[in-house]
Tab-separated table of C-alpha atoms in Angstrom:
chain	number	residue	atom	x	y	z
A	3	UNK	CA	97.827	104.197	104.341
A	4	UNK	CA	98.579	108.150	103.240
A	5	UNK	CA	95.795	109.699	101.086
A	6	UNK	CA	98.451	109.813	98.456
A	7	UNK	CA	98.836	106.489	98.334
A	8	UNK	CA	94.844	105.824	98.151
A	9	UNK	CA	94.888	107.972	95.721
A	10	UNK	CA	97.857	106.450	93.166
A	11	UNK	CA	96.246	102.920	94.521
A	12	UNK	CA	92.437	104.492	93.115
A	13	UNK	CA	94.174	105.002	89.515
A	14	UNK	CA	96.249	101.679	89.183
A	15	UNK	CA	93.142	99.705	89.575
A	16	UNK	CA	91.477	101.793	86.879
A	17	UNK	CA	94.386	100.286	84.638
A	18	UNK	CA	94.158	96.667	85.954
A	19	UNK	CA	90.717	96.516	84.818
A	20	UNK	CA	90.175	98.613	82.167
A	21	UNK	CA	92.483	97.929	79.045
A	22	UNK	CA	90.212	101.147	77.457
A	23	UNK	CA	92.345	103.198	80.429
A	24	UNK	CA	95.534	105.023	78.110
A	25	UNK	CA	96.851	107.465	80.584
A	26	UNK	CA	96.604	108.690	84.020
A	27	UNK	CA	95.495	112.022	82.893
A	28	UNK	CA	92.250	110.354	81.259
A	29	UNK	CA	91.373	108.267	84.305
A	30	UNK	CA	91.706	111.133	86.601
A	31	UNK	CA	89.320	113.822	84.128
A	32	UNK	CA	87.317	111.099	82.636
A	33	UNK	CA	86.629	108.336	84.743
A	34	UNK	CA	82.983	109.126	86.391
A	35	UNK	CA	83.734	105.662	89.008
A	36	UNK	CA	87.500	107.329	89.732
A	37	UNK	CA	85.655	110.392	90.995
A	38	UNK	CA	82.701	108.582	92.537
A	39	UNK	CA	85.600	106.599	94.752
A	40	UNK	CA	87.762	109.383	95.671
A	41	UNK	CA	84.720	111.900	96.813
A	42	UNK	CA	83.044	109.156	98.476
A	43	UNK	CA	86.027	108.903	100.472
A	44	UNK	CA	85.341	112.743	101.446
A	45	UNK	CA	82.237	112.016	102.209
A	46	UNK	CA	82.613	109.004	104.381
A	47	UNK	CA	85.329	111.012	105.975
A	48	UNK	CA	83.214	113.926	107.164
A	49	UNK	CA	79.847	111.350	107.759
A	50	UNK	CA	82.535	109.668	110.742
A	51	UNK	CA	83.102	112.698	112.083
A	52	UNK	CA	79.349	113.491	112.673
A	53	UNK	CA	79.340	116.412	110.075
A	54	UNK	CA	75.968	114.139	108.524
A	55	UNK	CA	74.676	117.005	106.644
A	56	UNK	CA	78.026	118.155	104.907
A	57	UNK	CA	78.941	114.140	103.863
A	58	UNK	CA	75.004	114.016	102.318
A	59	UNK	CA	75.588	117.048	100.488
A	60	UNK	CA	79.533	115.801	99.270
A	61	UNK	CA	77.508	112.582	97.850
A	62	UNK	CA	74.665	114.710	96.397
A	63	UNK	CA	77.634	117.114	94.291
A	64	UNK	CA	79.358	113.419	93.101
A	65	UNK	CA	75.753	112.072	92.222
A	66	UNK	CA	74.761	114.361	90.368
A	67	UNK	CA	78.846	114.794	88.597
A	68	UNK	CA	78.870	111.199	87.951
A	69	UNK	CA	75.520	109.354	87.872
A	70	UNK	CA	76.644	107.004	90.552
A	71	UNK	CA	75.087	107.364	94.167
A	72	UNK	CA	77.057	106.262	97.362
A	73	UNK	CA	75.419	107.202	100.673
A	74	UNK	CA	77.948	108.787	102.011
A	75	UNK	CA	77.277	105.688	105.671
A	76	UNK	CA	78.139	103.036	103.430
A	77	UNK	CA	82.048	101.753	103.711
A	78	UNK	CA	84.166	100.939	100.774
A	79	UNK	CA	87.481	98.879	100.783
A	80	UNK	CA	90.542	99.470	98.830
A	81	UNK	CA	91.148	98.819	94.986
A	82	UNK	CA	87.177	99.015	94.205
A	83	UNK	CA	86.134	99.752	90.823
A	84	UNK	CA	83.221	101.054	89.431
A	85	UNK	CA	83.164	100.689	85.726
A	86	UNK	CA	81.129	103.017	83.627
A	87	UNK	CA	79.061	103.429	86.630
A	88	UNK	CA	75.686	105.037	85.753
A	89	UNK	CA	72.409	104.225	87.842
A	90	UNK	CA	74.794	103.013	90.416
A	91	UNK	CA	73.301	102.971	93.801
A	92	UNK	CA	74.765	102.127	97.236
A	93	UNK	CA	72.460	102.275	100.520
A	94	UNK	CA	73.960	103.631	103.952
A	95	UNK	CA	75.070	100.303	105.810
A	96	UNK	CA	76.534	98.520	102.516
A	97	UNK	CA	79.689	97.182	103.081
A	98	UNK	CA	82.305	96.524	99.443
A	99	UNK	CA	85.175	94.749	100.582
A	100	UNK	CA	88.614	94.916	98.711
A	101	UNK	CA	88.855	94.522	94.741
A	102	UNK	CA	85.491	94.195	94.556
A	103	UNK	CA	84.358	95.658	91.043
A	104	UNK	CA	80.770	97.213	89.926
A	105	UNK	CA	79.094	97.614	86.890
A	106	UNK	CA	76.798	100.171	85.927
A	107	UNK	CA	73.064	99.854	87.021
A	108	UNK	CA	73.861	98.118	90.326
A	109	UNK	CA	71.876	98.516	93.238
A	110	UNK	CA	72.879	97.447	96.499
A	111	UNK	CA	69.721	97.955	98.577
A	112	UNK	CA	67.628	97.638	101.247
A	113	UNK	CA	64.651	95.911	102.356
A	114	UNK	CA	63.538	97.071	105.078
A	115	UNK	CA	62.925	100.309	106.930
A	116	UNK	CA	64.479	99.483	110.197
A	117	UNK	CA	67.502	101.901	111.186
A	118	UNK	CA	70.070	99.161	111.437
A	119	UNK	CA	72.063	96.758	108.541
A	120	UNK	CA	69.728	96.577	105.655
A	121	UNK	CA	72.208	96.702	103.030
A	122	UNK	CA	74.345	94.132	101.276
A	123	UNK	CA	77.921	93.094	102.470
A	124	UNK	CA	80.636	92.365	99.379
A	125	UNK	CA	83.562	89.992	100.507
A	126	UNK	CA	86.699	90.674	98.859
A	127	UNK	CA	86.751	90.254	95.232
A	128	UNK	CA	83.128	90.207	93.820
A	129	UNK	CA	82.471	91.376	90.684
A	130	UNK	CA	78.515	92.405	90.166
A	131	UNK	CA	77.620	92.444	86.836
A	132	UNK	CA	75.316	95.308	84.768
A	133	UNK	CA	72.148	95.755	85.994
A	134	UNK	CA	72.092	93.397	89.119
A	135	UNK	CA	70.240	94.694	92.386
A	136	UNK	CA	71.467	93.091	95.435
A	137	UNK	CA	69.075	93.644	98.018
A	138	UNK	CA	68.932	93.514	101.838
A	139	UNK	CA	71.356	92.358	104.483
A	140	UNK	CA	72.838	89.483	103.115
A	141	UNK	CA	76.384	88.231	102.270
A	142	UNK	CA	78.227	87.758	99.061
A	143	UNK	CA	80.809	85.650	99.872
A	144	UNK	CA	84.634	86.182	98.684
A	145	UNK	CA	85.444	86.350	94.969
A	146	UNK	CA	81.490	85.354	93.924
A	147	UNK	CA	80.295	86.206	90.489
A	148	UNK	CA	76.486	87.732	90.073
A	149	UNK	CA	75.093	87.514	86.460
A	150	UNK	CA	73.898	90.948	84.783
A	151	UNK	CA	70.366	91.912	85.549
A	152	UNK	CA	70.959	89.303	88.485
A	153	UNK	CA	68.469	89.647	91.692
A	154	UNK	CA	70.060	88.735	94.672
A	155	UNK	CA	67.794	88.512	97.904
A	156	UNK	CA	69.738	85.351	99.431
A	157	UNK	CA	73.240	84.792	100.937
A	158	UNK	CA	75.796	83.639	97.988
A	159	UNK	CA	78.703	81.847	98.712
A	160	UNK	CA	82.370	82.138	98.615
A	161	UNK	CA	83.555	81.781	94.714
A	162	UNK	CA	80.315	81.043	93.364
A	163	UNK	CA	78.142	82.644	90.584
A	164	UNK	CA	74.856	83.792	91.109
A	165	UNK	CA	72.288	84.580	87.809
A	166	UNK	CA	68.608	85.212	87.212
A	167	UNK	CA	65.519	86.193	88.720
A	168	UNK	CA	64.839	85.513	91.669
A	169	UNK	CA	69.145	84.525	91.224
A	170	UNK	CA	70.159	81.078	91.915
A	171	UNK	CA	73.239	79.700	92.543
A	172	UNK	CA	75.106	77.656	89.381
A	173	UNK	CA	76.613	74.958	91.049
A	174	UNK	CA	73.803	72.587	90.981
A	175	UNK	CA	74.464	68.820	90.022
A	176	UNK	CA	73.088	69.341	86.759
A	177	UNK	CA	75.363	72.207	85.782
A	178	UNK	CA	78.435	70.258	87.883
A	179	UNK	CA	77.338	66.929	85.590
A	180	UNK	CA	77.266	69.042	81.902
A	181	UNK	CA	80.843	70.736	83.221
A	182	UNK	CA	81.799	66.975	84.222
A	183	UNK	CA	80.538	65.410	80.722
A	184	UNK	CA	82.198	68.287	78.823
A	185	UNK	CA	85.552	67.613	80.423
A	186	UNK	CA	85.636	64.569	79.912
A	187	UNK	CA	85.308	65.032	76.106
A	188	UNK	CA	89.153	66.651	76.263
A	189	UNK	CA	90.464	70.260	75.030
A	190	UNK	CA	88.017	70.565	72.092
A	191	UNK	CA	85.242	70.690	74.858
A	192	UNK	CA	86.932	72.558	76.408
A	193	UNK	CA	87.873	75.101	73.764
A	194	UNK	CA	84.037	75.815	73.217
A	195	UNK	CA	84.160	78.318	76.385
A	196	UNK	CA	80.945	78.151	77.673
A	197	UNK	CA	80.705	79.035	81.062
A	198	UNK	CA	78.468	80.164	83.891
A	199	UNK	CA	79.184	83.570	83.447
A	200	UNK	CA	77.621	83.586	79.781
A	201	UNK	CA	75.481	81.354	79.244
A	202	UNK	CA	73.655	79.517	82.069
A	203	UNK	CA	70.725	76.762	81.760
A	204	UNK	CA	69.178	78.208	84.720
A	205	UNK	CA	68.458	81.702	82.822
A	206	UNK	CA	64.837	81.660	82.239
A	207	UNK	CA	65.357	82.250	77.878
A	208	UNK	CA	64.349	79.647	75.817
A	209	UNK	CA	67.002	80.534	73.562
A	210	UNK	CA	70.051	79.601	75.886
A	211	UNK	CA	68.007	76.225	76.973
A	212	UNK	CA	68.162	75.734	73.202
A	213	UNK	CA	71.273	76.373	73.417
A	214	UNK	CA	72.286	73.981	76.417
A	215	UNK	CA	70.116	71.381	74.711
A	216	UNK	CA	72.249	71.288	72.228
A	217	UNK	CA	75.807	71.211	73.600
A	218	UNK	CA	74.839	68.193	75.769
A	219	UNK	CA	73.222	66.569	72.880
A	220	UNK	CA	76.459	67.464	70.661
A	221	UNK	CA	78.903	66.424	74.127
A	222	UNK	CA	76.829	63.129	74.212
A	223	UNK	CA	77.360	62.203	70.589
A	224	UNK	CA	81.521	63.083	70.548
A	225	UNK	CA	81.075	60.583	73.605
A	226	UNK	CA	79.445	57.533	72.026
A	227	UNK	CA	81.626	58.387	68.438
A	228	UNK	CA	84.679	58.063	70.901
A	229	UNK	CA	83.922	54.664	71.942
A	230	UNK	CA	82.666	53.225	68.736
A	231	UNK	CA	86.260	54.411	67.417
A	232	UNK	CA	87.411	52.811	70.315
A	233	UNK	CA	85.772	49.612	69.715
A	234	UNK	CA	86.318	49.627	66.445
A	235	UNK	CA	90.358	49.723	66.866
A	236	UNK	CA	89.860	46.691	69.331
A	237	UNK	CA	88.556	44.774	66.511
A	238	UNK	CA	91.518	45.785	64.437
A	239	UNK	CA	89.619	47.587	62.213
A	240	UNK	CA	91.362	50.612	60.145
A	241	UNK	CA	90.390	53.906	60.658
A	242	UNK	CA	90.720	56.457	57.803
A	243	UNK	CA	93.505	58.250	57.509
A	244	UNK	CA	93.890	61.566	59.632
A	245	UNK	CA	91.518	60.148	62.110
A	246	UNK	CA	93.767	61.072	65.016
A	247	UNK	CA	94.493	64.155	63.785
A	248	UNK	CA	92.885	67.052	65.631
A	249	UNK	CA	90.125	68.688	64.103
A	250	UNK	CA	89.670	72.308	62.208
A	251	UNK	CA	87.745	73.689	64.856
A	252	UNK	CA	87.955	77.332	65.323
A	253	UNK	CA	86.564	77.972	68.900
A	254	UNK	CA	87.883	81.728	69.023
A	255	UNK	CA	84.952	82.185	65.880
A	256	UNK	CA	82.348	80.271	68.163
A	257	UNK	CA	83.226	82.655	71.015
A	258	UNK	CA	82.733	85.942	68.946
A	259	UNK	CA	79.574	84.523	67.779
A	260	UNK	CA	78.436	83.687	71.584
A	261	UNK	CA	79.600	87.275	72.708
């Protein structure tokens, strides 16, 4: 692939992912993760070619341009994006595969003090959420999800989502049993959009276990009302009128309220 065409490739993702982007001419002068990506690839450039000094000192000018710190060692795929980017930091031996996106704060560390891998590898398509630190050699598998402020120490796995500290993985049996529950409540359950990657029961906040408490005491009431209704039309009985109408609820208000 030409430089050109890394180049073009650097700004279309800015777009793709950034509905603030208006114009090519503001992503190129005012997008601090544009320029962290394109220098970086300078400086991984000159690092392969044994001119160690000259890559460190590339990386030190975009540091201290942007905020964002890539060791000039670590390798970077195509399509990444950095978004807003400050207090980034990226060890030597990290490894970002393809459309992988950061947010700002993210650390992708090491552990250890030994000269070989110590730092993370991203699989295609993670997106690492504000704050997060990611440390040592492990793996985050393909399109994974970690949580903001997220501290990742173990292997995650491909497509799942990762939150909390130390962070655990989301798919448990409870969470799969309240996802189970609240789909089989139909679209208004659905509609009420909470997901792992807001809210999670496994977040150590006694508000969002309030929170939780409450939507599988409110799923497990819409249950029981739907078979007394149930019941109730075996028997013949009439329900008032309307009753199979679907409700007023607004779930786009509940979501602004969430966010």
């Amino acid at each position: 692939m030409s430089l050109f065409s890394q180049f073009k490739e650097d700004i279309a993702v800015v777009f793709d992912r950034d509905p603030a982007a208006r114009s090519t001419l503001e992503v190129i002068t005012l997008y601090p993760g544009f320029h962290a990506i394109v220098i970086h690839r300078l400086a991984h450039w000159l690092w392969r070619k044994g001119l160690k000094w000259l890559a460190r000192f590339t990386s030190h000018i975009a540091r201290w341009l942007t905020g964002i710190e890539i060791h000039p060692g670590a390798s970077i795929g195509r399509r990444v994006f950095i978004d807003h980017g400050m207090g980034v930091v990226v060890g030597e031996t990290a490894e970002i595969g393809d459309d992988c996106t950061l947010y700002h704060g993210v650390t992708l560390g090491g552990t250890s003090w030994d000269k070989g891998k110590r730092h993370p590898t991203l699989k295609p398509g993670v997106v690492v959420g504000a704050g997060a630190k990611i440390l040592g050699p492990i793996v985050i598998g393909a399109n994974a999800r970690i949580g903001s402020n997220a501290v990742v120490v173990k292997a995650v796995p491909d497509n799942a989502t990762a939150v909390g500290i130390p962070a655990r993985i989301l798919d448990s049996e409870t969470e799969k049993q309240r996802q189970q529950q609240m789909a089989n409540l139909g679209q208004r359950a659905e509609k009420l959009g909470f997901s792992a990657y807001a809210v999670s029961a496994d977040m150590n906040d006694p508000v969002v276990k309030a929170i939780h408490g409450l939507i599988d005491h409110s799923a497990h009431i819409d249950e029981r009302l739907e078979q007394v209704i149930a019941q109730l039309r075996k028997l013949g009985a009439e329900l008032p009128a309307g009753q199979d109408k679907p409700d007023d609820f607004d779930a786009n208000y509940l979501n602004k309220i969430v966010d």
